[in-house]
Short mmCIF file of C-alpha atoms and ligand atoms in Angstrom, two decimals:
data_model
loop_
_atom_site.label_atom_id
_atom_site.label_comp_id
_atom_site.label_asym_id
_atom_site.label_seq_id
_atom_site.Cartn_x
_atom_site.Cartn_y
_atom_site.Cartn_z
CA MET A 137 126.33 78.67 68.20
CA ARG A 138 128.03 76.32 70.63
CA VAL A 139 128.29 72.60 69.94
CA LYS A 140 129.97 70.76 72.78
CA ASP A 141 133.18 72.68 73.44
CA LEU A 142 133.42 74.59 70.16
CA ASP A 143 131.97 77.81 68.76
CA PHE A 144 130.44 77.96 65.31
CA ASN A 145 129.11 80.75 63.10
CA ILE A 146 126.20 80.54 60.69
CA TYR A 147 127.46 79.68 57.22
CA LEU A 148 124.73 78.30 54.92
CA THR A 149 121.12 79.03 55.80
CA GLN A 150 118.36 76.51 55.32
CA GLU A 151 116.86 78.76 52.61
CA LYS A 152 120.10 78.72 50.67
CA ILE A 153 120.40 74.96 51.08
CA GLN A 154 116.83 74.38 49.87
CA GLN A 155 117.43 76.51 46.78
CA GLU A 156 120.47 74.45 45.95
CA LEU A 157 118.58 71.18 46.47
CA VAL A 158 116.03 72.25 43.87
CA ARG A 159 118.83 72.85 41.38
CA LEU A 160 120.56 69.53 42.14
CA ALA A 161 117.31 67.55 41.93
CA ALA A 162 116.41 69.19 38.62
CA ALA A 163 119.74 68.11 37.15
CA ILE A 164 119.27 64.56 38.44
CA ASN A 165 115.67 64.40 37.20
CA GLN A 166 116.90 65.35 33.78
CA ASP A 167 120.02 63.17 33.63
CA PHE A 168 118.34 60.04 35.02
CA ALA A 169 114.88 60.45 33.51
CA ASP A 170 114.59 56.93 32.08
CA LYS A 171 117.18 55.20 34.23
CA GLU A 172 115.33 54.30 37.42
CA PRO A 173 118.35 55.13 39.57
CA ILE A 174 118.91 53.91 43.07
CA PHE A 175 119.98 56.54 45.57
CA VAL A 176 122.37 55.19 48.18
CA ALA A 177 122.71 57.71 50.98
CA VAL A 178 125.60 57.44 53.41
CA LEU A 179 124.55 57.44 57.06
CA ASN A 180 124.60 59.15 59.38
CA GLY A 181 125.55 62.49 57.87
CA ALA A 182 123.41 62.38 54.71
CA PHE A 183 120.09 61.56 56.36
CA ILE A 184 118.64 65.07 56.22
CA PHE A 185 120.09 65.88 52.81
CA MET A 186 118.65 62.65 51.37
CA ALA A 187 115.23 63.32 52.92
CA ASP A 188 115.07 66.85 51.54
CA LEU A 189 116.54 65.98 48.15
CA ALA A 190 114.07 63.10 47.77
CA ARG A 191 111.15 65.51 47.96
CA HIS A 192 112.36 67.17 44.76
CA VAL A 193 113.10 63.97 42.85
CA THR A 194 110.25 63.35 40.44
CA ILE A 195 111.55 60.38 38.46
CA PRO A 196 111.00 56.69 39.30
CA SER A 197 113.80 55.78 41.70
CA GLU A 198 114.70 53.81 44.80
CA ILE A 199 116.28 55.09 47.98
CA THR A 200 118.41 53.08 50.34
CA PHE A 201 121.08 53.72 52.95
CA VAL A 202 124.51 52.42 53.85
CA LYS A 203 126.54 53.09 56.92
CA ILE A 204 130.29 53.28 57.35
CA LYS A 205 132.52 54.96 59.86
CA SER A 206 135.60 56.76 58.68
CA TYR A 207 135.60 60.03 60.54
CA GLU A 208 136.31 60.58 64.17
CA GLN A 209 135.83 63.98 65.73
CA LEU A 210 137.67 66.51 63.58
CA GLN A 211 139.89 64.16 61.65
CA SER A 212 139.43 61.73 58.84
CA THR A 213 141.11 58.54 60.00
CA GLY A 214 141.74 57.26 56.51
CA GLU A 215 141.18 53.71 57.62
CA HIS A 216 138.29 51.97 56.02
CA ARG A 217 135.81 49.70 57.65
CA GLU A 218 133.11 47.65 56.08
CA PHE A 219 129.87 49.27 55.20
CA ILE A 220 126.53 47.85 56.27
CA GLY A 221 123.24 48.01 54.45
CA LEU A 222 122.70 47.84 50.69
CA GLU A 223 120.36 44.87 50.64
CA VAL A 224 119.17 45.93 47.18
CA PRO A 225 121.18 44.32 44.34
CA ILE A 226 122.87 47.06 42.30
CA ARG A 227 124.02 44.96 39.37
CA ASP A 228 123.22 46.83 36.11
CA ARG A 229 121.64 49.66 38.09
CA HIS A 230 122.39 53.36 37.94
CA VAL A 231 123.66 54.11 41.44
CA ILE A 232 123.69 57.62 42.86
CA ILE A 233 125.72 57.89 46.04
CA VAL A 234 124.40 60.66 48.29
CA GLU A 235 126.90 62.23 50.69
CA ASP A 236 126.70 65.15 53.06
CA ILE A 237 130.28 66.18 52.41
CA VAL A 238 133.32 65.06 50.44
CA ASP A 239 136.41 65.94 52.41
CA SER A 240 139.51 63.78 51.79
CA GLY A 241 137.48 61.61 49.43
CA ASN A 242 138.44 58.46 51.36
CA THR A 243 134.85 57.50 52.07
CA ILE A 244 133.68 57.92 48.49
CA LYS A 245 136.72 56.12 47.10
CA PHE A 246 136.05 53.20 49.43
CA LEU A 247 132.38 53.04 48.43
CA LEU A 248 133.16 53.32 44.72
CA GLU A 249 135.56 50.38 44.94
CA LYS A 250 133.11 48.27 46.94
CA PHE A 251 130.16 49.05 44.69
CA GLU A 252 132.16 48.41 41.49
CA GLU A 253 132.55 44.79 42.63
CA GLN A 254 128.80 44.40 42.10
CA TYR A 255 128.87 45.59 38.46
CA PRO A 256 126.43 48.50 38.53
CA HIS A 257 125.62 50.13 35.19
CA SER A 258 126.94 53.46 36.47
CA ILE A 259 127.87 55.18 39.72
CA SER A 260 127.42 58.92 40.23
CA ILE A 261 128.00 61.02 43.29
CA VAL A 262 125.84 63.80 44.65
CA THR A 263 127.25 65.68 47.61
CA LEU A 264 125.85 68.69 49.39
CA LEU A 265 129.29 70.00 50.35
CA PHE A 266 132.73 69.59 48.84
CA LYS A 267 136.08 70.71 50.26
CA PRO A 268 138.29 70.79 47.15
CA ASP A 269 141.41 71.69 49.16
CA ALA A 270 141.11 68.55 51.29
CA LEU A 271 140.62 66.09 48.43
CA ARG A 272 143.26 63.37 48.21
CA HIS A 273 141.92 61.28 45.34
CA PRO A 274 140.91 62.23 41.83
CA LEU A 275 137.11 62.08 41.85
CA ASP A 276 134.47 62.94 39.31
CA LEU A 277 131.89 65.03 41.18
CA PRO A 278 129.11 66.07 38.79
CA TYR A 279 126.57 67.08 41.45
CA VAL A 280 128.02 69.36 44.10
CA GLY A 281 125.85 71.70 46.17
CA PHE A 282 128.49 73.99 47.65
CA ARG A 283 132.27 74.12 47.32
CA ILE A 284 133.55 75.23 50.70
CA PRO A 285 136.93 76.03 52.27
CA ASN A 286 138.76 73.47 54.34
CA ASP A 287 137.03 74.41 57.61
CA PHE A 288 134.99 72.20 59.90
CA VAL A 289 131.21 72.54 59.56
CA VAL A 290 128.21 71.21 61.50
CA GLY A 291 124.45 71.11 61.11
CA TYR A 292 121.96 69.80 58.59
CA GLY A 293 123.05 66.24 59.32
CA LEU A 294 126.75 66.95 59.86
CA ASP A 295 128.05 66.39 63.35
CA TYR A 296 130.81 67.39 65.66
CA ASP A 297 131.53 64.35 67.80
CA GLY A 298 127.96 63.18 67.41
CA PHE A 299 126.31 66.52 68.15
CA GLY A 300 124.84 69.25 65.99
CA ARG A 301 123.18 67.08 63.33
CA ASN A 302 119.79 68.50 64.26
CA LEU A 303 120.66 72.11 63.42
CA PRO A 304 118.57 73.25 60.41
CA ASP A 305 121.36 75.48 59.05
CA ILE A 306 125.04 74.77 58.45
CA TYR A 307 127.59 76.39 60.74
CA LYS A 308 131.32 76.85 60.29
CA ILE A 309 133.86 76.61 63.08
CA ALA A 310 134.78 80.02 64.51
CA ASP A 311 138.39 81.18 63.97
P1 LIG B 33 136.13 61.92 53.72
O1 LIG B 33 136.14 60.43 53.74
O2 LIG B 33 137.41 62.49 54.29
O3 LIG B 33 135.80 62.50 52.37
O4 LIG B 33 135.06 62.39 54.76
C1 LIG B 33 133.76 62.22 54.54
C2 LIG B 33 133.00 62.11 55.82
O5 LIG B 33 133.64 62.78 56.91
C3 LIG B 33 131.69 62.80 55.63
O6 LIG B 33 130.71 61.88 55.23
C4 LIG B 33 131.41 63.38 56.98
O7 LIG B 33 130.68 62.47 57.75
C5 LIG B 33 132.75 63.58 57.61
N1 LIG B 33 133.19 65.00 57.53
C6 LIG B 33 134.11 65.53 56.71
N2 LIG B 33 134.25 66.84 56.90
C7 LIG B 33 133.37 67.17 57.87
C8 LIG B 33 133.04 68.42 58.52
O8 LIG B 33 133.54 69.51 58.22
N3 LIG B 33 132.07 68.33 59.46
C9 LIG B 33 131.46 67.17 59.82
N4 LIG B 33 131.75 65.99 59.24
C10 LIG B 33 132.70 65.99 58.28
MG1 LIG B 34 129.29 61.07 56.50
#
């Protein structure tokens, strides 16, 4: 599979991803049964994951989106900009941040700090993908779909320089 100037190989099929979503949603349904959580998905990357996950969430809950930019092409810049969105007050709420991937952890760390300022009851993180070898901050990640090596991936919402988000499966950069 070619995305812009790079070659990618199939890595996680949509079937495998859907199976994992069912498992993640079941855990969330159980853990947040009486908590009316608010899902806060991080745009753009998490838009497909959030949409698919939502279809397996059976408990009363809200869904909203925030947008930040911290990743340019293949490299995490590490610099943090403001996020936009989050019109819903999160004070005393159980917040579940929904990410496509946790790489360095910069994005999640930034969001955790920002959200904490609004005194939510709790903040949890659900991420489809996690690159443990790239992580630069200690993070508690109770809901991880797939732990993957430190290789660049595209598809299922994840992009390479803006492209590839539409691919139904996840592809890994070719060696
Ligand atoms: P972090 O802040 O370094 O944890 O990076 C998180 C963000 O970078 C994710 O939300 C993605 O948008 C992007 N990202 C990290 N790794 C990849 C990758 O392998 N492919 C595409 N986007 C990635
Ligand atoms: Mg992202």
